[in-house]
CSV table of C-alpha atoms in Angstrom, one decimal:
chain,number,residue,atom,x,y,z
G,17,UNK,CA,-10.4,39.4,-14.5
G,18,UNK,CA,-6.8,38.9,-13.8
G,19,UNK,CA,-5.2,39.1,-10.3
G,20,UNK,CA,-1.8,40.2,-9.6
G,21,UNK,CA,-1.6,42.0,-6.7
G,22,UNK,CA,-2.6,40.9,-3.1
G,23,UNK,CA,-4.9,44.0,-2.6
G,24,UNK,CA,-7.0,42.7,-5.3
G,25,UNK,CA,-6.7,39.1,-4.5
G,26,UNK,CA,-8.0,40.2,-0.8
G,27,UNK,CA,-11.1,41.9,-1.9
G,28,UNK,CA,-12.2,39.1,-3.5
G,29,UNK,CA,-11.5,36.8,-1.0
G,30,UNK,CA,-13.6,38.6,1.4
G,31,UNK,CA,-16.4,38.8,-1.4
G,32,UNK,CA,-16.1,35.2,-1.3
G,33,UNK,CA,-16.6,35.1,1.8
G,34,UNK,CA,-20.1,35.8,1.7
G,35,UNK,CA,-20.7,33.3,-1.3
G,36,UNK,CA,-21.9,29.4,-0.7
G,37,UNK,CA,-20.3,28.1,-3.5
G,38,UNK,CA,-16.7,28.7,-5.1
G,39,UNK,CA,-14.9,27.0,-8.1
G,40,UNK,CA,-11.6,26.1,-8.5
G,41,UNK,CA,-9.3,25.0,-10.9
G,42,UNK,CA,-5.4,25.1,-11.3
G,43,UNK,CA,-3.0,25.1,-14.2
G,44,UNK,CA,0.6,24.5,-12.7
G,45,UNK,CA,3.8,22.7,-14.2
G,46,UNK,CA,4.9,19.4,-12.9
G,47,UNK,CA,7.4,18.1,-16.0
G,48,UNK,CA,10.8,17.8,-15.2
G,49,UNK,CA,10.2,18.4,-11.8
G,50,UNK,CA,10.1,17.0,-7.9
G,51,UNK,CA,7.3,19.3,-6.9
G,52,UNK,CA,4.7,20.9,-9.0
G,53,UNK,CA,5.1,24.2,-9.7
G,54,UNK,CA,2.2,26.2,-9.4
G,55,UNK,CA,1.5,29.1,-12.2
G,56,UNK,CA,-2.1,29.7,-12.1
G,57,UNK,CA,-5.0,29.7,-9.4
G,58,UNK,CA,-8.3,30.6,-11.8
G,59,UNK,CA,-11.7,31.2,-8.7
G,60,UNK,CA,-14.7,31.3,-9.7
G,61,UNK,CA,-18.2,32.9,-8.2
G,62,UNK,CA,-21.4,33.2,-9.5
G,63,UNK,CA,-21.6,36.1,-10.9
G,64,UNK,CA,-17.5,36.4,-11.4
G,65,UNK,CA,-14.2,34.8,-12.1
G,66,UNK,CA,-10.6,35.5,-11.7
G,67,UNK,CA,-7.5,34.6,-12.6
G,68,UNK,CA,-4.4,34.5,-9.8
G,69,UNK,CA,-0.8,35.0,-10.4
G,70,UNK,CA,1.0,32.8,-8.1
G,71,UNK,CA,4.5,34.4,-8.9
G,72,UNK,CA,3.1,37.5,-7.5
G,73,UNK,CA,0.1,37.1,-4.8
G,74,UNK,CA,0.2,35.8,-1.4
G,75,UNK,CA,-2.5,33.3,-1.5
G,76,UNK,CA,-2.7,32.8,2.0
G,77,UNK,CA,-6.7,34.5,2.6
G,78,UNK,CA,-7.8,31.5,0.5
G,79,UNK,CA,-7.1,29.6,3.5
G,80,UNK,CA,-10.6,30.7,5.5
G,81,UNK,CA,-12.4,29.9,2.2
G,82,UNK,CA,-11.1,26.6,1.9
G,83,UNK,CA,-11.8,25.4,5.6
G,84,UNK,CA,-15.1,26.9,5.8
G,85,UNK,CA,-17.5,24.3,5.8
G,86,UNK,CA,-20.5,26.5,4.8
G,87,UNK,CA,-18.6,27.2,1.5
G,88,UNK,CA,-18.4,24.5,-0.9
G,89,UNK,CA,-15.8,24.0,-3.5
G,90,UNK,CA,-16.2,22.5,-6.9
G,91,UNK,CA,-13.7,21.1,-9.0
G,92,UNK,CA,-13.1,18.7,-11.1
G,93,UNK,CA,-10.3,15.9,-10.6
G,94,UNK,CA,-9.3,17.9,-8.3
G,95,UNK,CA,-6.9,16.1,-6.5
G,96,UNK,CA,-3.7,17.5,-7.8
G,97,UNK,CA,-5.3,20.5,-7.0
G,98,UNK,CA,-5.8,19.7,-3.2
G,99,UNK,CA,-2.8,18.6,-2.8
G,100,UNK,CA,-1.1,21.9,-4.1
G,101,UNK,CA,-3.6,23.8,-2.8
G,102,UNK,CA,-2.4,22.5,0.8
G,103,UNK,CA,1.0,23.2,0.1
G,104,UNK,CA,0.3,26.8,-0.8
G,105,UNK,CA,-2.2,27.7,1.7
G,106,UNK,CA,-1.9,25.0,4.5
G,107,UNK,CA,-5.1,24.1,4.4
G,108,UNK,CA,-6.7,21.4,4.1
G,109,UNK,CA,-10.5,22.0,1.8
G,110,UNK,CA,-13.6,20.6,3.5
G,111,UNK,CA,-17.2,20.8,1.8
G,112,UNK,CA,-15.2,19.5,-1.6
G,113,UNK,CA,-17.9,18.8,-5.0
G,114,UNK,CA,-15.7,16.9,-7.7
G,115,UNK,CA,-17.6,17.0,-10.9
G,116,UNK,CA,-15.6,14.0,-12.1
G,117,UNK,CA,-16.7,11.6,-9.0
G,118,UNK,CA,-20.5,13.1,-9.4
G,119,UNK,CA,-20.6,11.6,-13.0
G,120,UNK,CA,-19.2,8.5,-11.9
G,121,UNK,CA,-22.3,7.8,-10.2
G,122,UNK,CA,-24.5,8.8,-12.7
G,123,UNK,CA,-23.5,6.6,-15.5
G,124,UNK,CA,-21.7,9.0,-17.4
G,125,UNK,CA,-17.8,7.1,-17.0
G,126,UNK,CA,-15.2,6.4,-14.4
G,127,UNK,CA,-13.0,9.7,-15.7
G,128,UNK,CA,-15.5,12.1,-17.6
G,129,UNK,CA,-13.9,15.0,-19.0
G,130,UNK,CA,-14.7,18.5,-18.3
G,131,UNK,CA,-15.0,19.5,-21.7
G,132,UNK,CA,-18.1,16.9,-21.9
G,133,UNK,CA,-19.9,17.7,-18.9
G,134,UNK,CA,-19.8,21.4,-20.1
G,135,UNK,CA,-21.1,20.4,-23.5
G,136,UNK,CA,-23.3,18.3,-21.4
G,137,UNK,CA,-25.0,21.2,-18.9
G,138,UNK,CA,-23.7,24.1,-20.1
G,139,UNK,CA,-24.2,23.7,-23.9
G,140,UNK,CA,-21.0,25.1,-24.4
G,141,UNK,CA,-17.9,23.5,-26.8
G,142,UNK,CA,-14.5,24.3,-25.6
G,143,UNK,CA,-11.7,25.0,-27.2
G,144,UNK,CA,-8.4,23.2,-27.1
G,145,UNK,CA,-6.1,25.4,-28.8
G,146,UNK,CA,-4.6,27.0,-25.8
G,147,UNK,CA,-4.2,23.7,-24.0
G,148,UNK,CA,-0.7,23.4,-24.4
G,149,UNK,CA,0.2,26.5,-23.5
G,150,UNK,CA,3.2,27.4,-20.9
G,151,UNK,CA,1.8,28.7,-17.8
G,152,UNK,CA,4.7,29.8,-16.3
G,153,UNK,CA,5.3,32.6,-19.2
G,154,UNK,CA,4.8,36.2,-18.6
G,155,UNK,CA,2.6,37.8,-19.7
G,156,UNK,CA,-0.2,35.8,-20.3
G,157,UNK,CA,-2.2,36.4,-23.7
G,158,UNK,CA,-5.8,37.6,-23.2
G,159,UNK,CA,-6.9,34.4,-25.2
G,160,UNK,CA,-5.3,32.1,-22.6
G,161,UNK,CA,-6.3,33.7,-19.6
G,162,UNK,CA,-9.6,33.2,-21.1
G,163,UNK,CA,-9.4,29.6,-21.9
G,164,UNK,CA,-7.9,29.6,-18.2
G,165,UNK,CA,-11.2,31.1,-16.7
G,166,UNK,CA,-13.6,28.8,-18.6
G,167,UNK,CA,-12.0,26.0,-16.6
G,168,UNK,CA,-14.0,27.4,-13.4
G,169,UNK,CA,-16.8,29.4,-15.1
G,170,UNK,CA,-18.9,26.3,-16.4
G,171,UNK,CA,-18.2,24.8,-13.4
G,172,UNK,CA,-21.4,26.1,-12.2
G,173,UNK,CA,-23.6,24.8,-14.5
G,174,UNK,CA,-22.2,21.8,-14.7
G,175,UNK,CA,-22.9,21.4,-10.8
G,176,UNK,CA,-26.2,22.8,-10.5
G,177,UNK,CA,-26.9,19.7,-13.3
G,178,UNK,CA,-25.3,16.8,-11.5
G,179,UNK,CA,-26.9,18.1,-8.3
G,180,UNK,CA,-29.6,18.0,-9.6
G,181,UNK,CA,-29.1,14.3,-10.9
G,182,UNK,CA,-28.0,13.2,-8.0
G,183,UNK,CA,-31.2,14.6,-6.3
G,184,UNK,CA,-33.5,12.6,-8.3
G,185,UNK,CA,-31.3,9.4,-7.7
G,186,UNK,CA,-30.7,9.8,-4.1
G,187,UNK,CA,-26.9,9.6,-4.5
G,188,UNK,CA,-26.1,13.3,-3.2
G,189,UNK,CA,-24.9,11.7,-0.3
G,190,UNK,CA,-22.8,9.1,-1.5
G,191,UNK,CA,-21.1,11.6,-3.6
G,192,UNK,CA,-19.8,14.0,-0.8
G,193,UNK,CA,-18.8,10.5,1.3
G,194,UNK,CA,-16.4,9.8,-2.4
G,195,UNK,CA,-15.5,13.5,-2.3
G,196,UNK,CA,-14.6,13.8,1.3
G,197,UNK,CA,-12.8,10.3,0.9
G,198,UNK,CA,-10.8,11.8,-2.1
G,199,UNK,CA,-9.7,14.6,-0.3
G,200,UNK,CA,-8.0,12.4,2.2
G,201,UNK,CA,-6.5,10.3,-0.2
G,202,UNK,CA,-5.0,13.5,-1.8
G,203,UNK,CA,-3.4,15.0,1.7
G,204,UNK,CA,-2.2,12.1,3.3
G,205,UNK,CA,1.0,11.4,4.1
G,206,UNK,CA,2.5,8.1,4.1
G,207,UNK,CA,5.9,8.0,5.4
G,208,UNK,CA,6.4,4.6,7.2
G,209,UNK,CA,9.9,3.6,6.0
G,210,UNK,CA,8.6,1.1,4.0
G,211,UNK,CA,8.3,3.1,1.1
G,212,UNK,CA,10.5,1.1,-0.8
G,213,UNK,CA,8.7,-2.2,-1.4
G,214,UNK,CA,6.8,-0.4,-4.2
G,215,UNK,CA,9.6,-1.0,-6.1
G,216,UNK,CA,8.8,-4.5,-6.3
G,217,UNK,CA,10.5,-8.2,-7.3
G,218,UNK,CA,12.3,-8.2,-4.2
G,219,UNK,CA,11.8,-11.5,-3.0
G,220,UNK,CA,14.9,-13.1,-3.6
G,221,UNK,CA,16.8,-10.2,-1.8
G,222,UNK,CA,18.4,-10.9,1.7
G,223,UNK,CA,17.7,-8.5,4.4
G,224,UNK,CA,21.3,-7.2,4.2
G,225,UNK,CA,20.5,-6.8,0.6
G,226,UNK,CA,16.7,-4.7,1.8
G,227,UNK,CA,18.8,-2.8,4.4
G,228,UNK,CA,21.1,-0.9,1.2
G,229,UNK,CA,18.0,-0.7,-1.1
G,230,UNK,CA,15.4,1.1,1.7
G,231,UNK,CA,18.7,3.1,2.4
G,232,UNK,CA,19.3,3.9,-1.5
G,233,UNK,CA,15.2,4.8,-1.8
G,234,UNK,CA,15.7,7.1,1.4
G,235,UNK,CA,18.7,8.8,-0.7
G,236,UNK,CA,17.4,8.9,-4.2
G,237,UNK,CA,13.9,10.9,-2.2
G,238,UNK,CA,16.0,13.4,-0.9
G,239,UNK,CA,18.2,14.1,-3.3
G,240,UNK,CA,15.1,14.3,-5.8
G,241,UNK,CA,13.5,16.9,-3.4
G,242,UNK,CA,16.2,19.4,-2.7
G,243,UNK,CA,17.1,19.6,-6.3
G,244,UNK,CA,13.4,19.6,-7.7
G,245,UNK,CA,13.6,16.8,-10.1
G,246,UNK,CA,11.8,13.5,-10.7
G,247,UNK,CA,13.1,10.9,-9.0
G,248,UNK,CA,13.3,9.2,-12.0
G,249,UNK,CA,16.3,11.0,-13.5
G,250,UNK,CA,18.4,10.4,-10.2
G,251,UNK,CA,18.3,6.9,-10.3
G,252,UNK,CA,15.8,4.2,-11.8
G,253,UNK,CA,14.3,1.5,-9.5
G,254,UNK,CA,15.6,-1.0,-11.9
G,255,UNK,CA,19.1,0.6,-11.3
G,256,UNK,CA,18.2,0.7,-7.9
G,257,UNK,CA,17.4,-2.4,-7.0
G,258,UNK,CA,20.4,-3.8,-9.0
G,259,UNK,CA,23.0,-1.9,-6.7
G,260,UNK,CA,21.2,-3.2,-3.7
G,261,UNK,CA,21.8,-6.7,-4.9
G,262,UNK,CA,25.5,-6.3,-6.3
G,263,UNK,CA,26.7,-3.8,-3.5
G,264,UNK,CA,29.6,-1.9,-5.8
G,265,UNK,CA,31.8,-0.5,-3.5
G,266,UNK,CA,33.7,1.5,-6.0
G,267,UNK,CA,33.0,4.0,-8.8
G,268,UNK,CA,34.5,1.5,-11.5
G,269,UNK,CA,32.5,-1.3,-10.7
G,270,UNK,CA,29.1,1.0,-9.9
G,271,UNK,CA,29.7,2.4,-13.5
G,272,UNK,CA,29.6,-0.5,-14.8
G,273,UNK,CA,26.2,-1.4,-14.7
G,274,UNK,CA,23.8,0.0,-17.1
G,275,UNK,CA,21.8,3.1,-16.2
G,276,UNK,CA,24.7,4.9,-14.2
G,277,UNK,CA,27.2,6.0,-16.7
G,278,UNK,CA,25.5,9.3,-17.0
G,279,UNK,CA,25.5,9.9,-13.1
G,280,UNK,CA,28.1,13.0,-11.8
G,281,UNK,CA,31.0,12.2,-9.6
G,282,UNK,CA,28.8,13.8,-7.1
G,283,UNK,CA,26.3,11.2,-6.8
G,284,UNK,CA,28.4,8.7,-7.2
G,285,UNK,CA,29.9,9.2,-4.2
G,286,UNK,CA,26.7,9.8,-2.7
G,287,UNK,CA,25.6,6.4,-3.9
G,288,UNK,CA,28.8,4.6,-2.8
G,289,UNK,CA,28.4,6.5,0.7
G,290,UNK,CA,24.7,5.1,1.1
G,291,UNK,CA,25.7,1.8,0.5
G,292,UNK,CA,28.9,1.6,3.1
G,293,UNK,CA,26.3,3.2,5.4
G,294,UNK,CA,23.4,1.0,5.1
G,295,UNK,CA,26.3,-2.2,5.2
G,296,UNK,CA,26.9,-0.9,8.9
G,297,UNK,CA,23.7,-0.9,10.3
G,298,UNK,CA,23.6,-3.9,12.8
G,299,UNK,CA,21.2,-7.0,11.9
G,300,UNK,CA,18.8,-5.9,14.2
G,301,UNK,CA,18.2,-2.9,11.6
G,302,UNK,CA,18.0,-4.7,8.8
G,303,UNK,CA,14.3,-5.0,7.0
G,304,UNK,CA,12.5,-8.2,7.6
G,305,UNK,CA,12.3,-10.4,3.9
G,306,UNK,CA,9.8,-9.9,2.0
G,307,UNK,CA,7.3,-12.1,1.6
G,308,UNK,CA,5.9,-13.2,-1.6
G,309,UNK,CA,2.0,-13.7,-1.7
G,310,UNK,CA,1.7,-17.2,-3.2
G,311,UNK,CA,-1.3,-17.8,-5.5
G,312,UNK,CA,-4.0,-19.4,-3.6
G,313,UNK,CA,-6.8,-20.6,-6.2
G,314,UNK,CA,-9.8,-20.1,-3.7
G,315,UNK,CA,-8.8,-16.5,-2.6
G,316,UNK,CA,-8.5,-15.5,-6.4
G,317,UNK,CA,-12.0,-17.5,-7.3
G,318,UNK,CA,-14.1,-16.0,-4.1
G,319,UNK,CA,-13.0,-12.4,-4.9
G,320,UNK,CA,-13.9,-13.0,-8.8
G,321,UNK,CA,-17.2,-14.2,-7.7
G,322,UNK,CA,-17.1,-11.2,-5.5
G,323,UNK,CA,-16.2,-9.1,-8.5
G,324,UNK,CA,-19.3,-10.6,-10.8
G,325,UNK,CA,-21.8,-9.3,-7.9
G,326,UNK,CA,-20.1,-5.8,-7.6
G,327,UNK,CA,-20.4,-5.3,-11.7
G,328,UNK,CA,-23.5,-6.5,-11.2
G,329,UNK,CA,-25.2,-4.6,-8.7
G,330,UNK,CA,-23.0,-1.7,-10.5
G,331,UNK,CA,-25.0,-2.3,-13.4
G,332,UNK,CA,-28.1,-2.0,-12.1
G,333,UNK,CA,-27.4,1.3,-10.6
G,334,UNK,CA,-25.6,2.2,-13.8
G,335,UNK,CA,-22.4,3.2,-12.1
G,336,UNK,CA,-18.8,2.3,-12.4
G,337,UNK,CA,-17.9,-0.8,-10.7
G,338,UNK,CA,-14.6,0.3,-9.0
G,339,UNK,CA,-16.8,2.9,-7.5
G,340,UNK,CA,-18.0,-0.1,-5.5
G,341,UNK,CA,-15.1,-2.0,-4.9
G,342,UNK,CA,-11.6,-2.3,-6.6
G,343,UNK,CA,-10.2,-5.5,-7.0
G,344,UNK,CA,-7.6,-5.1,-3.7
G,345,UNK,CA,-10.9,-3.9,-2.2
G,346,UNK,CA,-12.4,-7.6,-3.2
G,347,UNK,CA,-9.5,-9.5,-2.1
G,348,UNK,CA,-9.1,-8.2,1.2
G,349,UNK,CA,-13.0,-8.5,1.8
G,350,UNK,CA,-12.3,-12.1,0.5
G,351,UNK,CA,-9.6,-12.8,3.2
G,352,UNK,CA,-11.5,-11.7,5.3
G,353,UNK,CA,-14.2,-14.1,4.6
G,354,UNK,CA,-12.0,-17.1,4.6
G,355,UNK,CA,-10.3,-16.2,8.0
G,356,UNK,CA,-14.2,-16.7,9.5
G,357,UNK,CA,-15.2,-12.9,9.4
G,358,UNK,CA,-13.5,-11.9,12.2
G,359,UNK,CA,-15.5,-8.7,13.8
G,360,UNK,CA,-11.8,-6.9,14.7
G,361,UNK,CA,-11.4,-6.6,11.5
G,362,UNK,CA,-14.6,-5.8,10.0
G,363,UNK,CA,-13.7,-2.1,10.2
G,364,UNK,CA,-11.1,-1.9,8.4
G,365,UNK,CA,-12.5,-3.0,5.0
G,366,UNK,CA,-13.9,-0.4,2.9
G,367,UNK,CA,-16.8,-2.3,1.2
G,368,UNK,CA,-18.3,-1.9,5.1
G,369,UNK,CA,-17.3,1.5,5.4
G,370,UNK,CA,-20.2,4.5,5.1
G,371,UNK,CA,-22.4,4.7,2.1
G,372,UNK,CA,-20.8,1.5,0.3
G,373,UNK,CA,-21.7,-0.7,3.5
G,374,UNK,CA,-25.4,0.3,2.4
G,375,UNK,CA,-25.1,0.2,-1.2
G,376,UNK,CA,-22.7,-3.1,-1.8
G,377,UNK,CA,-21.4,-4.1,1.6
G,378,UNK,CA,-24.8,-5.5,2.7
G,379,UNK,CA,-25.4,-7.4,-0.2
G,380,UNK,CA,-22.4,-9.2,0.1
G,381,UNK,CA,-22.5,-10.1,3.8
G,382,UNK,CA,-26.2,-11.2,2.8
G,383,UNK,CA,-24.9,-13.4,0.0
G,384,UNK,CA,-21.9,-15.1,2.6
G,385,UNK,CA,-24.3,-15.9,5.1
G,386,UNK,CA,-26.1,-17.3,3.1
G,387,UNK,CA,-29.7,-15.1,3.5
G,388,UNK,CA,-29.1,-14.0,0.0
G,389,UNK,CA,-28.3,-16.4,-3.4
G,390,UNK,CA,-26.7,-16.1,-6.6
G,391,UNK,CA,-28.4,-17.6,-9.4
G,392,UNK,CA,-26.8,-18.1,-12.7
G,393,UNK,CA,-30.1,-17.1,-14.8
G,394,UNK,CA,-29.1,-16.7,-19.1
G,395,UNK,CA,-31.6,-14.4,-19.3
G,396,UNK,CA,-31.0,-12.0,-16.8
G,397,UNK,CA,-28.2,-8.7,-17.1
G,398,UNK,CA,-24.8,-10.4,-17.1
G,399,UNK,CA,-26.3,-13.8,-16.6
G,400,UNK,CA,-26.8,-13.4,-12.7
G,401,UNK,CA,-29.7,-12.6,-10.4
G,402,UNK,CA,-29.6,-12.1,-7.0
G,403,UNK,CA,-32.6,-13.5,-4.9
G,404,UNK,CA,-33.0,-11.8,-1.1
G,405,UNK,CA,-33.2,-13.2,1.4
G,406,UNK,CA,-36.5,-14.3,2.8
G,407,UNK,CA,-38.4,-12.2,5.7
G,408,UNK,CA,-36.7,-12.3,9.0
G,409,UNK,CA,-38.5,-14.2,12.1
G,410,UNK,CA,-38.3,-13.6,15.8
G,411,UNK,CA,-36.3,-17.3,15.5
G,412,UNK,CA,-33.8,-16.3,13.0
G,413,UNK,CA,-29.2,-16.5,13.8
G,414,UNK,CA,-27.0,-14.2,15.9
G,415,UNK,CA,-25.9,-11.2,14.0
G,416,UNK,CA,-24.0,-11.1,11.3
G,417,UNK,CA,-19.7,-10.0,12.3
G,418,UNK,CA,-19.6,-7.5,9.8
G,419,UNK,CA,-21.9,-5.8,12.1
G,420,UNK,CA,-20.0,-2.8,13.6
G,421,UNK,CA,-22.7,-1.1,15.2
């Protein structure tokens, strides 16, 4: 059913409203583009499915829908779709089922596509032929709305199967803990002003030199959001970082180097204006240097180690290892570890966080102590067995500092 006007799109919120369970899937535009434009919202029930016209609907009721807690929402790799979903609604979605993160932890890959879990539960192929199609034409054909519906209408099946899965596994939990963690990820907002160190190799730049190029990243963010295009075409970071550490102070020399011959006279000036800016901030504004982590051989070694467990245990539950613990996660669990455990800090490492403290985070604390041991053993998956530690006595240590409770 297609949706275009907000009478419509009303009705069925508030038939929603009485639902448990509603699906969700987007199609939107993001090419060439700052901010994704949305061009499609395709809701799904039960027993019915719709498809939303953006350009023409108010989709503010989705709002209740999203934030009602007794109303979950499936997707899958939804987080795009939170995030625009926010944006269009100002809501944030609670009660969130991501097919994709449910198959992780059932053995079935890190990034499963929809079209497999359909073919999977629903016993359903799906077409491809309208997946390149240009959402933001008008009128839609009747074969892409319909290709556009399927995206939500399997849904169902699809989650009735992994919940049931994760039933027989005991992992439902675990998966709304991911979910929940991904929506977080997708909505937060990380403006610290230091934004600009992604750019990276910028140890060998003085802190006047940091001062122009936070400056320039400030610029080149603004001026990619109030004209709508990827930051990208405004100004490289290569390019970028080059001006901060040669500081043109004219258009000659600026066009000069490579990557800015194509820029208008506009931002040129803009540029040149940043940079004279930036130059006059006193020292006390300037950025601190940055510092360049130096390889230290026992950090690396303990969080490979680290790394052989997480695989390991992984394995056994047949689950993606980065599900566990990614390799930042490892390393800062491994600092940790060298730095004596400190208890402060034990919070603030994820491996000890919620359902992985139980499922990975243990272990490992286990295996420090020394209550646990490795074993190399040939025999055994990936070479490695784990012995527990041995029954605890009235006369056994003080507790472990990764305790938190």
């Amino acid at each position: 059913m297609w949706i275009d006007t907000d009478r419509a799109f009303q009705e069925f919120c508030h038939q929603a409203y009485t639902q448990t369970e509603l699906a969700i899937d987007l199609e939107f535009q993001g090419e060439g583009r700052y901010t994704p434009l949305l061009c499609l919202v395709q809701l799904g029930l039960r027993d019915r499915c719709v498809a939303v016209d953006p350009f023409r609907v108010n989709l503010t009721p989705l709002a209740p829908l999203l934030t009602h807690p007794g109303i979950r929402k499936i997707v899958h790799a939804g987080g795009q779709d939170i995030v625009l979903l926010r944006r269009e609604t100002d809501a944030i979605p609670v009660s969130v089922f991501d097919t994709q993160i449910a198959a992780a932890f059932l053995g079935y890959g890190e990034a499963t596509g929809y079209a497999a879990l359909a073919q999977r539960f629903a016993k359903v192929s799906l077409s491809k032929k309208q997946q390149f199609t240009d959402w933001t034409r008008r009128p839609l054909l009747p074969e892409q709305i319909e290709y556009a519906l399927n995206d939500v209408r399997y849904l169902f099946p699809v989650y009735d199967g992994l919940l049931e899965q994760l039933a027989q596994h005991g992992r439902t939990d675990w998966v709304l803990d991911a979910c929940a963690d991904a929506v977080a990820q997708a909505v937060r907002v990380r403006e610290t002003g230091q934004e600009y160190l992604k750019i990276g190799k910028l140890g060998s730049m003085s802190r006047r030199e940091l001062a122009v190029l936070r400056e320039l990243y400030q610029w080149r963010e603004a001026t990619a959001r109030s004209r709508n295009r990827p930051v990208g075409t405004i100004l490289h970071d290569d390019v970028l970082r080059q001006i901060a550490y040669t500081l043109p102070r004219t258009e000659t020399a600026l066009r000069q180097m490579r990557g800015t011959t194509n820029l208008s006279r506009e931002l040129v000036t803009e540029i040149l204006e940043t940079i004279q800016q930036a130059l006059a901030l006193p020292e006390s504004e300037w950025p601190e240097p940055v510092t360049v982590r130096e390889y230290d051989p026992t950090l690396d070694g303990l969080a490979t180690l680290l790394g052989a467990i997480v695989r390991l245990r992984a394995g056994t539950l047949d689950i993606a290892p980065n599900l566990l613990a990614t390799r930042d996660d490892l390393l800062r669990f491994a600092g940790w570890v060298l730095r004596g455990r400190p208890a402060a800090e034990a919070g603030q490492l994820a491996v000890l966080q919620g359902w992985r403290r139980s499922v990975i985070g243990e272990l490992l604390l286990d295996l420090v102590a020394g209550k646990s041991l490795l074993q190399i053993a040939p025999e055994a998956p990936g070479a490695l067995r784990i012995i527990p530690p041995a029954p605890s006595t009235p006369a056994d240590g003080q507790p472990d500092p990764g305790d938190t409770a």
